[in-house]
Amino acid sequence: MPGLLSSPVCLTVIWFLSWSLRPSRAQIQTDEVSGVQYGRLGSNVTLACGKSQTRIPVVWHLNQSSALPWHKVTSDGSLVLLHTDHSAQGNYSCYDSQGLLLHSVKLRLGHPPGLLSISCQVPNHTHVRCSWVDSVKTFLPAKYNATLRGNGHEWRPCIVDITRKHCDVYQPRYWVTIHTLRVTETNGLGSETTYGRFRLHELLKPDPPESVLVKELEGYSKRLYVSWNSPSSWPLHDAFPLVFHIRYRPQGSMYWSEIYSDVSPVIISDALAGHLHQVQVRARDEVNSDSQWSEWSPLLLVRPWEVHTTTEPTEEPLPDDDDYPETSTAKTHKPEAEDEGNLGLVILLVLFSVVILTTVLSLIFVVWVRQRRRDHLAIQELASMVKMKSMPI
Ligand SMILES: *[C@@H]1O[C@H](CO)[C@@H](O)[C@H](O)[C@H]1NC(C)=O
Ligand SMILES: *[C@@H]1O[C@H](CO)[C@@H](O)[C@H](O)[C@H]1NC(C)=O
Ligand SMILES: *[C@@H]1O[C@H](CO)[C@@H](O)[C@H](O)[C@H]1NC(C)=O
Ligand SMILES: *[C@@H]1O[C@H](CO)[C@@H](O)[C@H](O)[C@H]1NC(C)=O
Ligand SMILES: *[C@@H]1O[C@H](CO)[C@@H](O)[C@H](O)[C@H]1NC(C)=O
């Protein structure tokens, strides 16, 4: 027998057996640990200790620790977690009385999906992007399946971007009046399907015009030059022309002036000379009046061309386009000059009145002092006269 045990054949067999058994046992353990069980937050969650409930009593651990949340263990060794909250999540393991691992499971808690709130953007005739937000926070990873169809047509997949929670359809049946989007959210606790109905031609909303440029026109104190590009997401076919809406106002003014144009650039010819102006441009499908205006392009600031001298505006006339090129510039400079003049006058008046007041006051004082001295002398004279009278002669 010892000879047999020590025989190389037997050793090889034993080594082979232990080698082949070890990974298989490890395999079982990792499989069991990688198992995830989902439970509803706030409910009682039951975790079974594996499939066979033979080896009771059992001991449960959470994250390798024997400290467990509020719970009870049933007669078959299952762990019932009562009124669970987020802190009850983690790796649960059950062991038999010898400390042998029987089962391990990861518990994740959350809520089943609720209805979604869906909205769609149509930046051109060939692209629909729909995005959604959850109405309930599920705390659980979810998958989405989205399909779009035009009324009377088949469902077509809407390609989902799971991290950004949106989906894209290219080449939709744009001319079908009503489209339906169907989004199914699925997580470990269930699934929910939400339907949204849309009229694509009403959702059509181009991106804002790009590379908007505003600048002064040299020699023109009331003109501004505005140019832009169509949004790059808009197909530049003549079949889908855009109309552009330009608005501008002197900074600080409440009222916008407007221009509509099919083409870039436009010249604004009634700017307020010498003032900083705000300018913005937006775009819309020219044919489809149900469609939406794009957002406004970012606010740009520009000042019309000015004569950069400090001399009086009485030089050679400016080559302006309106009837009063001179007065328009003069107008804006005059109030400031007048203000300065007025201020000087006021200061002069105040100084003058102070001088007058001081003079008058000092005159009064002098007169008063002299009067007093005179009175004093008179009293002294009187007194001496009385004295003299009373002297015995
Ligand atoms: C959870 O279990 C406790 C104790 O067994 C029980 O009183 C309670 O009603 C249960 N709650 C739910 C939501 O089932
Ligand atoms: C839970 O188990 C997973 C899978 O084995 C492991 O990656 C993770 O680190 C464990 N977490 C804790 C807190 O033990
Ligand atoms: C257990 O580990 C998980 C991470 O795997 C953690 O979220 C949870 O809070 C831990 N629970 C306890 C009671 O330590
Ligand atoms: C999405 O749903 C459609 C119809 O219900 C189905 O045919 C398709 O296989 C689903 N796709 C995925 C990725 O689940
Ligand atoms: C329509 O817009 C999308 C993105 O907004 C863009 O990727 C696509 O190229 C555009 N289509 C055309 C024909 O320009």
mmCIF file of C-alpha atoms in Angstrom, residues 196-374:
data_model
loop_
_atom_site.group_PDB
_atom_site.id
_atom_site.type_symbol
_atom_site.label_atom_id
_atom_site.label_comp_id
_atom_site.label_asym_id
_atom_site.label_seq_id
_atom_site.Cartn_x
_atom_site.Cartn_y
_atom_site.Cartn_z
ATOM 1 C CA GLY A 196 -45.036 59.632 -27.354
ATOM 2 C CA ARG A 197 -46.829 61.142 -30.360
ATOM 3 C CA PHE A 198 -45.251 63.899 -32.441
ATOM 4 C CA ARG A 199 -45.721 65.956 -35.570
ATOM 5 C CA LEU A 200 -42.234 66.135 -36.989
ATOM 6 C CA HIS A 201 -42.941 69.171 -39.163
ATOM 7 C CA GLU A 202 -43.947 71.116 -36.041
ATOM 8 C CA LEU A 203 -40.828 69.989 -34.188
ATOM 9 C CA LEU A 204 -38.536 71.005 -37.033
ATOM 10 C CA LYS A 205 -36.167 73.513 -35.440
ATOM 11 C CA PRO A 206 -32.830 74.288 -37.046
ATOM 12 C CA ASP A 207 -29.697 74.803 -35.000
ATOM 13 C CA PRO A 208 -28.757 78.497 -34.642
ATOM 14 C CA PRO A 209 -26.843 80.185 -37.475
ATOM 15 C CA GLU A 210 -23.082 79.779 -37.156
ATOM 16 C CA SER A 211 -20.017 82.026 -37.520
ATOM 17 C CA VAL A 212 -22.093 85.142 -36.959
ATOM 18 C CA LEU A 213 -19.972 88.225 -37.631
ATOM 19 C CA VAL A 214 -20.897 91.853 -36.965
ATOM 20 C CA LYS A 215 -18.662 94.795 -37.825
ATOM 21 C CA GLU A 216 -18.647 98.540 -38.479
ATOM 22 C CA LEU A 217 -18.575 99.921 -41.989
ATOM 23 C CA GLU A 218 -15.823 102.510 -42.271
ATOM 24 C CA GLY A 219 -17.147 105.940 -43.063
ATOM 25 C CA TYR A 220 -20.728 105.107 -42.007
ATOM 26 C CA SER A 221 -21.645 106.093 -38.475
ATOM 27 C CA LYS A 222 -25.128 104.500 -38.598
ATOM 28 C CA ARG A 223 -24.453 101.285 -40.465
ATOM 29 C CA LEU A 224 -23.554 97.815 -39.254
ATOM 30 C CA TYR A 225 -22.556 94.773 -41.273
ATOM 31 C CA VAL A 226 -23.950 91.370 -40.197
ATOM 32 C CA SER A 227 -23.010 88.042 -41.794
ATOM 33 C CA TRP A 228 -23.482 84.385 -40.804
ATOM 34 C CA ASN A 229 -23.448 80.806 -42.065
ATOM 35 C CA SER A 230 -26.370 78.413 -42.178
ATOM 36 C CA PRO A 231 -26.229 75.866 -39.347
ATOM 37 C CA SER A 232 -23.881 73.071 -40.405
ATOM 38 C CA SER A 233 -26.586 70.508 -39.552
ATOM 39 C CA TRP A 234 -28.875 72.020 -42.212
ATOM 40 C CA PRO A 235 -28.595 70.407 -45.641
ATOM 41 C CA LEU A 236 -27.579 73.097 -48.102
ATOM 42 C CA HIS A 237 -29.983 72.037 -50.819
ATOM 43 C CA ASP A 238 -32.225 74.609 -52.380
ATOM 44 C CA ALA A 239 -35.146 72.321 -51.555
ATOM 45 C CA PHE A 240 -34.995 73.477 -47.922
ATOM 46 C CA PRO A 241 -34.292 77.221 -47.853
ATOM 47 C CA LEU A 242 -33.968 78.991 -44.516
ATOM 48 C CA VAL A 243 -35.196 82.436 -43.575
ATOM 49 C CA PHE A 244 -33.117 84.441 -41.107
ATOM 50 C CA HIS A 245 -34.273 86.869 -38.453
ATOM 51 C CA ILE A 246 -31.767 89.524 -37.371
ATOM 52 C CA ARG A 247 -32.433 91.663 -34.305
ATOM 53 C CA TYR A 248 -30.375 94.531 -32.910
ATOM 54 C CA ARG A 249 -30.634 97.332 -30.363
ATOM 55 C CA PRO A 250 -28.391 99.880 -28.687
ATOM 56 C CA GLN A 251 -27.098 98.370 -25.470
ATOM 57 C CA GLY A 252 -29.427 99.364 -22.638
ATOM 58 C CA SER A 253 -32.463 99.806 -24.874
ATOM 59 C CA MET A 254 -35.551 97.680 -24.294
ATOM 60 C CA TYR A 255 -36.657 97.530 -27.888
ATOM 61 C CA TRP A 256 -35.228 95.404 -30.648
ATOM 62 C CA SER A 257 -35.225 96.413 -34.302
ATOM 63 C CA GLU A 258 -35.672 93.543 -36.743
ATOM 64 C CA ILE A 259 -34.731 92.495 -40.233
ATOM 65 C CA TYR A 260 -35.737 89.325 -42.094
ATOM 66 C CA SER A 261 -33.475 88.047 -44.805
ATOM 67 C CA ASP A 262 -32.979 84.977 -47.011
ATOM 68 C CA VAL A 263 -29.315 85.646 -47.510
ATOM 69 C CA SER A 264 -26.212 86.725 -45.638
ATOM 70 C CA PRO A 265 -24.913 89.413 -45.208
ATOM 71 C CA VAL A 266 -27.283 92.254 -44.342
ATOM 72 C CA ILE A 267 -26.459 95.914 -43.715
ATOM 73 C CA ILE A 268 -28.217 97.624 -40.820
ATOM 74 C CA SER A 269 -28.627 101.252 -41.835
ATOM 75 C CA ASP A 270 -30.396 102.799 -38.842
ATOM 76 C CA ALA A 271 -27.996 102.081 -35.999
ATOM 77 C CA LEU A 272 -27.611 104.731 -33.313
ATOM 78 C CA ALA A 273 -24.347 106.499 -34.047
ATOM 79 C CA GLY A 274 -21.728 106.256 -31.304
ATOM 80 C CA HIS A 275 -23.565 103.512 -29.387
ATOM 81 C CA LEU A 276 -22.650 99.922 -28.669
ATOM 82 C CA HIS A 277 -25.232 97.571 -30.254
ATOM 83 C CA GLN A 278 -26.335 94.015 -29.466
ATOM 84 C CA VAL A 279 -26.928 91.782 -32.491
ATOM 85 C CA GLN A 280 -28.376 88.252 -32.805
ATOM 86 C CA VAL A 281 -29.525 86.008 -35.651
ATOM 87 C CA ARG A 282 -31.863 82.975 -35.773
ATOM 88 C CA ALA A 283 -33.176 80.732 -38.530
ATOM 89 C CA ARG A 284 -36.303 78.865 -39.603
ATOM 90 C CA ASP A 285 -37.454 76.684 -42.464
ATOM 91 C CA GLU A 286 -38.789 79.199 -44.960
ATOM 92 C CA VAL A 287 -41.518 77.013 -46.455
ATOM 93 C CA ASN A 288 -42.910 75.276 -43.367
ATOM 94 C CA SER A 289 -44.605 77.959 -41.286
ATOM 95 C CA ASP A 290 -45.516 75.393 -38.571
ATOM 96 C CA SER A 291 -41.863 74.804 -37.846
ATOM 97 C CA GLN A 292 -39.939 76.535 -35.076
ATOM 98 C CA TRP A 293 -37.361 79.267 -34.982
ATOM 99 C CA SER A 294 -33.890 78.186 -33.939
ATOM 100 C CA GLU A 295 -32.396 79.507 -30.730
ATOM 101 C CA TRP A 296 -30.772 82.927 -31.097
ATOM 102 C CA SER A 297 -27.090 82.999 -31.917
ATOM 103 C CA PRO A 298 -24.885 84.246 -29.032
ATOM 104 C CA LEU A 299 -25.188 87.980 -28.333
ATOM 105 C CA LEU A 300 -22.570 90.012 -30.215
ATOM 106 C CA LEU A 301 -21.577 93.611 -29.431
ATOM 107 C CA VAL A 302 -20.518 96.145 -32.038
ATOM 108 C CA ARG A 303 -20.189 99.937 -32.272
ATOM 109 C CA PRO A 304 -20.742 101.752 -35.567
ATOM 110 C CA TRP A 305 -17.788 103.530 -37.099
ATOM 111 C CA GLU A 306 -16.863 106.839 -35.438
ATOM 112 C CA VAL A 307 -14.584 109.794 -36.223
ATOM 113 C CA HIS A 308 -11.800 109.292 -33.713
ATOM 114 C CA THR A 309 -10.935 112.993 -33.060
ATOM 115 C CA THR A 310 -11.675 115.345 -30.174
ATOM 116 C CA THR A 311 -12.360 118.432 -32.328
ATOM 117 C CA GLU A 312 -15.830 119.896 -32.760
ATOM 118 C CA PRO A 313 -18.055 117.953 -35.148
ATOM 119 C CA THR A 314 -18.125 120.897 -37.564
ATOM 120 C CA GLU A 315 -15.746 119.466 -40.143
ATOM 121 C CA GLU A 316 -16.447 118.202 -43.623
ATOM 122 C CA PRO A 317 -19.802 116.360 -43.873
ATOM 123 C CA LEU A 318 -19.747 112.625 -43.216
ATOM 124 C CA PRO A 319 -20.655 110.337 -46.128
ATOM 125 C CA ASP A 320 -23.688 109.051 -44.256
ATOM 126 C CA ASP A 321 -26.710 107.510 -45.894
ATOM 127 C CA ASP A 322 -29.458 109.519 -44.208
ATOM 128 C CA ASP A 323 -30.532 113.115 -44.614
ATOM 129 C CA TYR A 324 -28.831 114.524 -41.533
ATOM 130 C CA PRO A 325 -25.385 113.014 -41.370
ATOM 131 C CA GLU A 326 -24.056 115.983 -39.391
ATOM 132 C CA THR A 327 -26.788 116.397 -36.832
ATOM 133 C CA SER A 328 -26.915 112.716 -36.080
ATOM 134 C CA THR A 329 -23.332 112.722 -34.816
ATOM 135 C CA ALA A 330 -23.679 116.214 -33.371
ATOM 136 C CA LYS A 331 -26.819 115.143 -31.511
ATOM 137 C CA THR A 332 -25.106 112.403 -29.645
ATOM 138 C CA HIS A 333 -22.139 114.567 -28.655
ATOM 139 C CA LYS A 334 -24.040 117.715 -27.739
ATOM 140 C CA PRO A 335 -25.819 116.525 -24.589
ATOM 141 C CA GLU A 336 -22.502 115.570 -23.024
ATOM 142 C CA ALA A 337 -20.966 118.993 -23.854
ATOM 143 C CA GLU A 338 -24.057 120.762 -22.500
ATOM 144 C CA ASP A 339 -23.901 118.729 -19.362
ATOM 145 C CA GLU A 340 -20.306 119.734 -18.782
ATOM 146 C CA GLY A 341 -21.168 123.427 -19.428
ATOM 147 C CA ASN A 342 -24.111 123.275 -17.035
ATOM 148 C CA LEU A 343 -21.979 121.760 -14.331
ATOM 149 C CA GLY A 344 -19.398 124.566 -14.681
ATOM 150 C CA LEU A 345 -22.119 127.193 -14.517
ATOM 151 C CA VAL A 346 -23.570 125.671 -11.348
ATOM 152 C CA ILE A 347 -20.162 125.579 -9.653
ATOM 153 C CA LEU A 348 -19.563 129.228 -10.686
ATOM 154 C CA LEU A 349 -22.966 130.272 -9.323
ATOM 155 C CA VAL A 350 -22.359 128.508 -6.022
ATOM 156 C CA LEU A 351 -18.910 130.093 -5.641
ATOM 157 C CA PHE A 352 -20.346 133.493 -6.530
ATOM 158 C CA SER A 353 -23.149 133.251 -3.987
ATOM 159 C CA VAL A 354 -20.693 132.083 -1.303
ATOM 160 C CA VAL A 355 -18.535 135.164 -1.996
ATOM 161 C CA ILE A 356 -21.577 137.487 -1.906
ATOM 162 C CA LEU A 357 -22.827 135.898 1.297
ATOM 163 C CA THR A 358 -19.427 136.210 2.982
ATOM 164 C CA THR A 359 -19.133 139.879 1.949
ATOM 165 C CA VAL A 360 -22.636 140.720 3.192
ATOM 166 C CA LEU A 361 -22.047 138.888 6.494
ATOM 167 C CA SER A 362 -18.706 140.615 7.123
ATOM 168 C CA LEU A 363 -20.256 144.012 6.284
ATOM 169 C CA ILE A 364 -23.037 143.370 8.770
ATOM 170 C CA PHE A 365 -20.487 142.321 11.354
ATOM 171 C CA VAL A 366 -18.375 145.466 10.844
ATOM 172 C CA VAL A 367 -21.428 147.708 11.065
ATOM 173 C CA TRP A 368 -22.555 145.931 14.211
ATOM 174 C CA VAL A 369 -19.138 146.176 15.873
ATOM 175 C CA ARG A 370 -18.906 149.908 15.109
ATOM 176 C CA GLN A 371 -22.427 150.498 16.399
ATOM 177 C CA ARG A 372 -21.586 148.690 19.631
ATOM 178 C CA ARG A 373 -18.421 150.720 20.136
ATOM 179 C CA ARG A 374 -20.334 153.930 19.523
#
